Short mmCIF file of N, CA and C in Angstrom, two decimals:
data_model
loop_
_atom_site.label_atom_id
_atom_site.label_comp_id
_atom_site.label_asym_id
_atom_site.label_seq_id
_atom_site.Cartn_x
_atom_site.Cartn_y
_atom_site.Cartn_z
N MET A 1 0.85 -1.17 0.00
CA MET A 1 0.00 0.00 0.00
C MET A 1 0.89 1.22 0.00
N THR A 2 0.57 2.17 -0.83
CA THR A 2 1.38 3.38 -0.90
C THR A 2 0.63 4.55 -0.28
N SER A 3 1.38 5.50 0.23
CA SER A 3 0.75 6.69 0.79
C SER A 3 0.04 7.49 -0.30
N GLU A 4 0.47 7.33 -1.56
CA GLU A 4 -0.20 8.02 -2.66
C GLU A 4 -1.64 7.53 -2.84
N ARG A 5 -1.84 6.22 -2.68
CA ARG A 5 -3.19 5.66 -2.78
C ARG A 5 -4.08 6.19 -1.66
N LEU A 6 -3.52 6.25 -0.46
CA LEU A 6 -4.25 6.80 0.68
C LEU A 6 -4.58 8.27 0.43
N LEU A 7 -3.62 9.01 -0.08
CA LEU A 7 -3.84 10.42 -0.40
C LEU A 7 -4.96 10.58 -1.42
N HIS A 8 -4.98 9.74 -2.43
CA HIS A 8 -6.02 9.78 -3.46
C HIS A 8 -7.41 9.60 -2.84
N LEU A 9 -7.57 8.61 -1.99
CA LEU A 9 -8.86 8.39 -1.34
C LEU A 9 -9.22 9.50 -0.37
N HIS A 10 -8.23 9.99 0.35
CA HIS A 10 -8.45 11.02 1.36
C HIS A 10 -8.90 12.34 0.72
N GLN A 11 -8.37 12.65 -0.46
CA GLN A 11 -8.69 13.92 -1.11
C GLN A 11 -9.77 13.80 -2.19
N ALA A 12 -10.39 12.65 -2.32
CA ALA A 12 -11.40 12.45 -3.36
C ALA A 12 -12.55 13.43 -3.19
N SER A 13 -13.08 13.85 -4.32
CA SER A 13 -14.24 14.75 -4.31
C SER A 13 -15.29 14.19 -5.27
N PRO A 14 -16.42 13.77 -4.77
CA PRO A 14 -16.83 13.83 -3.38
C PRO A 14 -16.12 12.76 -2.55
N PHE A 15 -15.95 13.06 -1.27
CA PHE A 15 -15.32 12.10 -0.36
C PHE A 15 -16.24 10.91 -0.16
N ARG A 16 -15.66 9.72 -0.14
CA ARG A 16 -16.41 8.50 0.14
C ARG A 16 -15.79 7.80 1.34
N HIS A 17 -16.66 7.33 2.21
CA HIS A 17 -16.23 6.57 3.39
C HIS A 17 -15.35 5.42 2.92
N PHE A 18 -14.24 5.18 3.61
CA PHE A 18 -13.41 4.04 3.27
C PHE A 18 -12.87 3.39 4.53
N ILE A 19 -12.43 2.15 4.37
CA ILE A 19 -11.93 1.37 5.49
C ILE A 19 -10.47 1.02 5.22
N ILE A 20 -9.65 1.19 6.26
CA ILE A 20 -8.24 0.81 6.19
C ILE A 20 -8.11 -0.54 6.87
N HIS A 21 -7.66 -1.55 6.13
CA HIS A 21 -7.45 -2.89 6.67
C HIS A 21 -5.98 -3.04 7.03
N LEU A 22 -5.74 -3.59 8.24
CA LEU A 22 -4.39 -3.73 8.75
C LEU A 22 -3.98 -5.19 8.85
N ALA A 23 -2.69 -5.43 8.92
CA ALA A 23 -2.14 -6.79 8.98
C ALA A 23 -2.61 -7.56 10.20
N ASP A 24 -2.93 -6.86 11.29
CA ASP A 24 -3.39 -7.54 12.50
C ASP A 24 -4.91 -7.79 12.47
N ARG A 25 -5.51 -7.63 11.30
CA ARG A 25 -6.94 -7.88 11.03
C ARG A 25 -7.87 -6.78 11.54
N ARG A 26 -7.31 -5.69 12.06
CA ARG A 26 -8.18 -4.56 12.42
C ARG A 26 -8.64 -3.86 11.16
N ALA A 27 -9.80 -3.23 11.27
CA ALA A 27 -10.33 -2.44 10.17
C ALA A 27 -10.77 -1.10 10.76
N LEU A 28 -10.19 -0.02 10.25
CA LEU A 28 -10.49 1.32 10.77
C LEU A 28 -11.24 2.11 9.71
N GLY A 29 -12.43 2.56 10.05
CA GLY A 29 -13.23 3.34 9.12
C GLY A 29 -12.85 4.81 9.15
N VAL A 30 -12.87 5.42 7.98
CA VAL A 30 -12.64 6.86 7.85
C VAL A 30 -13.93 7.43 7.28
N ASP A 31 -14.73 8.05 8.17
CA ASP A 31 -16.04 8.56 7.78
C ASP A 31 -16.02 9.96 7.20
N HIS A 32 -14.94 10.68 7.46
CA HIS A 32 -14.84 12.08 7.03
C HIS A 32 -13.36 12.40 6.85
N PRO A 33 -13.01 13.23 5.89
CA PRO A 33 -11.59 13.51 5.66
C PRO A 33 -10.86 14.12 6.86
N GLU A 34 -11.58 14.80 7.74
CA GLU A 34 -10.94 15.40 8.91
C GLU A 34 -10.59 14.38 9.99
N LEU A 35 -11.01 13.13 9.80
CA LEU A 35 -10.74 12.09 10.79
C LEU A 35 -9.49 11.28 10.48
N LEU A 36 -8.73 11.74 9.49
CA LEU A 36 -7.47 11.08 9.10
C LEU A 36 -6.41 12.15 8.94
N THR A 37 -5.25 11.92 9.51
CA THR A 37 -4.15 12.87 9.35
C THR A 37 -2.84 12.12 9.16
N TYR A 38 -1.99 12.66 8.32
CA TYR A 38 -0.68 12.08 8.04
C TYR A 38 0.09 13.09 7.21
N GLN A 39 1.37 12.86 7.07
CA GLN A 39 2.19 13.70 6.21
C GLN A 39 2.58 12.90 4.98
N ARG A 40 2.66 13.55 3.87
CA ARG A 40 3.10 12.86 2.65
C ARG A 40 4.45 12.22 2.87
N ASN A 41 4.60 11.04 2.30
CA ASN A 41 5.84 10.27 2.39
C ASN A 41 6.19 9.87 3.83
N SER A 42 5.20 9.86 4.70
CA SER A 42 5.40 9.43 6.07
C SER A 42 5.00 7.97 6.20
N ARG A 43 5.50 7.30 7.21
CA ARG A 43 5.15 5.89 7.44
C ARG A 43 3.97 5.75 8.39
N THR A 44 3.54 6.83 9.04
CA THR A 44 2.46 6.72 10.00
C THR A 44 1.29 7.63 9.64
N ALA A 45 0.13 7.24 10.15
CA ALA A 45 -1.07 8.04 10.00
C ALA A 45 -1.86 7.90 11.29
N VAL A 46 -2.74 8.85 11.55
CA VAL A 46 -3.61 8.79 12.71
C VAL A 46 -5.05 8.81 12.22
N VAL A 47 -5.83 7.83 12.69
CA VAL A 47 -7.25 7.73 12.36
C VAL A 47 -8.02 8.00 13.65
N TYR A 48 -8.93 8.97 13.60
CA TYR A 48 -9.75 9.31 14.75
C TYR A 48 -11.09 8.59 14.61
N ALA A 49 -11.53 7.95 15.69
CA ALA A 49 -12.77 7.18 15.68
C ALA A 49 -13.91 8.03 16.25
N SER A 50 -15.14 7.57 16.03
CA SER A 50 -16.32 8.30 16.50
C SER A 50 -16.40 8.36 18.02
N ASP A 51 -15.72 7.46 18.73
CA ASP A 51 -15.72 7.47 20.19
C ASP A 51 -14.61 8.36 20.77
N SER A 52 -14.01 9.19 19.93
CA SER A 52 -12.95 10.13 20.29
C SER A 52 -11.60 9.47 20.54
N SER A 53 -11.47 8.19 20.25
CA SER A 53 -10.15 7.55 20.35
C SER A 53 -9.36 7.84 19.08
N ALA A 54 -8.05 7.65 19.18
CA ALA A 54 -7.17 7.87 18.04
C ALA A 54 -6.30 6.64 17.87
N HIS A 55 -6.11 6.22 16.63
CA HIS A 55 -5.31 5.05 16.31
C HIS A 55 -4.15 5.48 15.42
N THR A 56 -2.93 5.32 15.90
CA THR A 56 -1.75 5.59 15.09
C THR A 56 -1.37 4.30 14.39
N ILE A 57 -1.27 4.35 13.07
CA ILE A 57 -0.99 3.15 12.30
C ILE A 57 0.28 3.32 11.48
N ASP A 58 0.95 2.21 11.27
CA ASP A 58 2.12 2.15 10.40
C ASP A 58 1.60 1.81 9.00
N LEU A 59 1.83 2.68 8.05
CA LEU A 59 1.30 2.47 6.71
C LEU A 59 1.87 1.23 6.03
N LEU A 60 3.02 0.76 6.50
CA LEU A 60 3.58 -0.47 5.94
C LEU A 60 2.78 -1.70 6.36
N LEU A 61 1.92 -1.56 7.37
CA LEU A 61 1.10 -2.66 7.83
C LEU A 61 -0.33 -2.62 7.29
N VAL A 62 -0.59 -1.69 6.37
CA VAL A 62 -1.90 -1.62 5.73
C VAL A 62 -1.94 -2.67 4.64
N THR A 63 -2.95 -3.54 4.72
CA THR A 63 -3.08 -4.61 3.73
C THR A 63 -4.07 -4.28 2.64
N GLY A 64 -4.93 -3.29 2.88
CA GLY A 64 -5.89 -2.92 1.85
C GLY A 64 -6.69 -1.70 2.23
N LEU A 65 -7.27 -1.08 1.21
CA LEU A 65 -8.17 0.05 1.37
C LEU A 65 -9.48 -0.30 0.68
N GLU A 66 -10.57 -0.17 1.39
CA GLU A 66 -11.87 -0.57 0.85
C GLU A 66 -12.78 0.66 0.81
N VAL A 67 -13.24 1.02 -0.38
CA VAL A 67 -14.15 2.16 -0.54
C VAL A 67 -15.57 1.63 -0.49
N LEU A 68 -16.39 2.27 0.35
CA LEU A 68 -17.79 1.89 0.45
C LEU A 68 -18.60 2.78 -0.48
N LEU A 69 -19.31 2.17 -1.40
CA LEU A 69 -20.02 2.92 -2.42
C LEU A 69 -21.39 3.41 -1.97
N ALA A 70 -21.96 2.78 -0.97
CA ALA A 70 -23.30 3.19 -0.54
C ALA A 70 -23.26 3.92 0.76
#
C-alpha cells in the first residue's frame, strides 16, 4: 500500500467513506476527511474514531483500502 493511494482516497471529491485494513486484522473506518491525518511520504497516519479515540498506524502494515459505495 502506498501513501499516494491513501492520499487519493483522502482527497477524493466527493469524499467517500473508506476502510483501512491492517495486517493484524483490524479495520479502521474513515467517515470524514478530517478524521485522518498524516504527512506525505510518512510511514504513520492517525485515524480518529467516533468514540474520540485515536489510532496511530504504520502504513507499511496496511493490507488494503476498501471504498464503500453506498
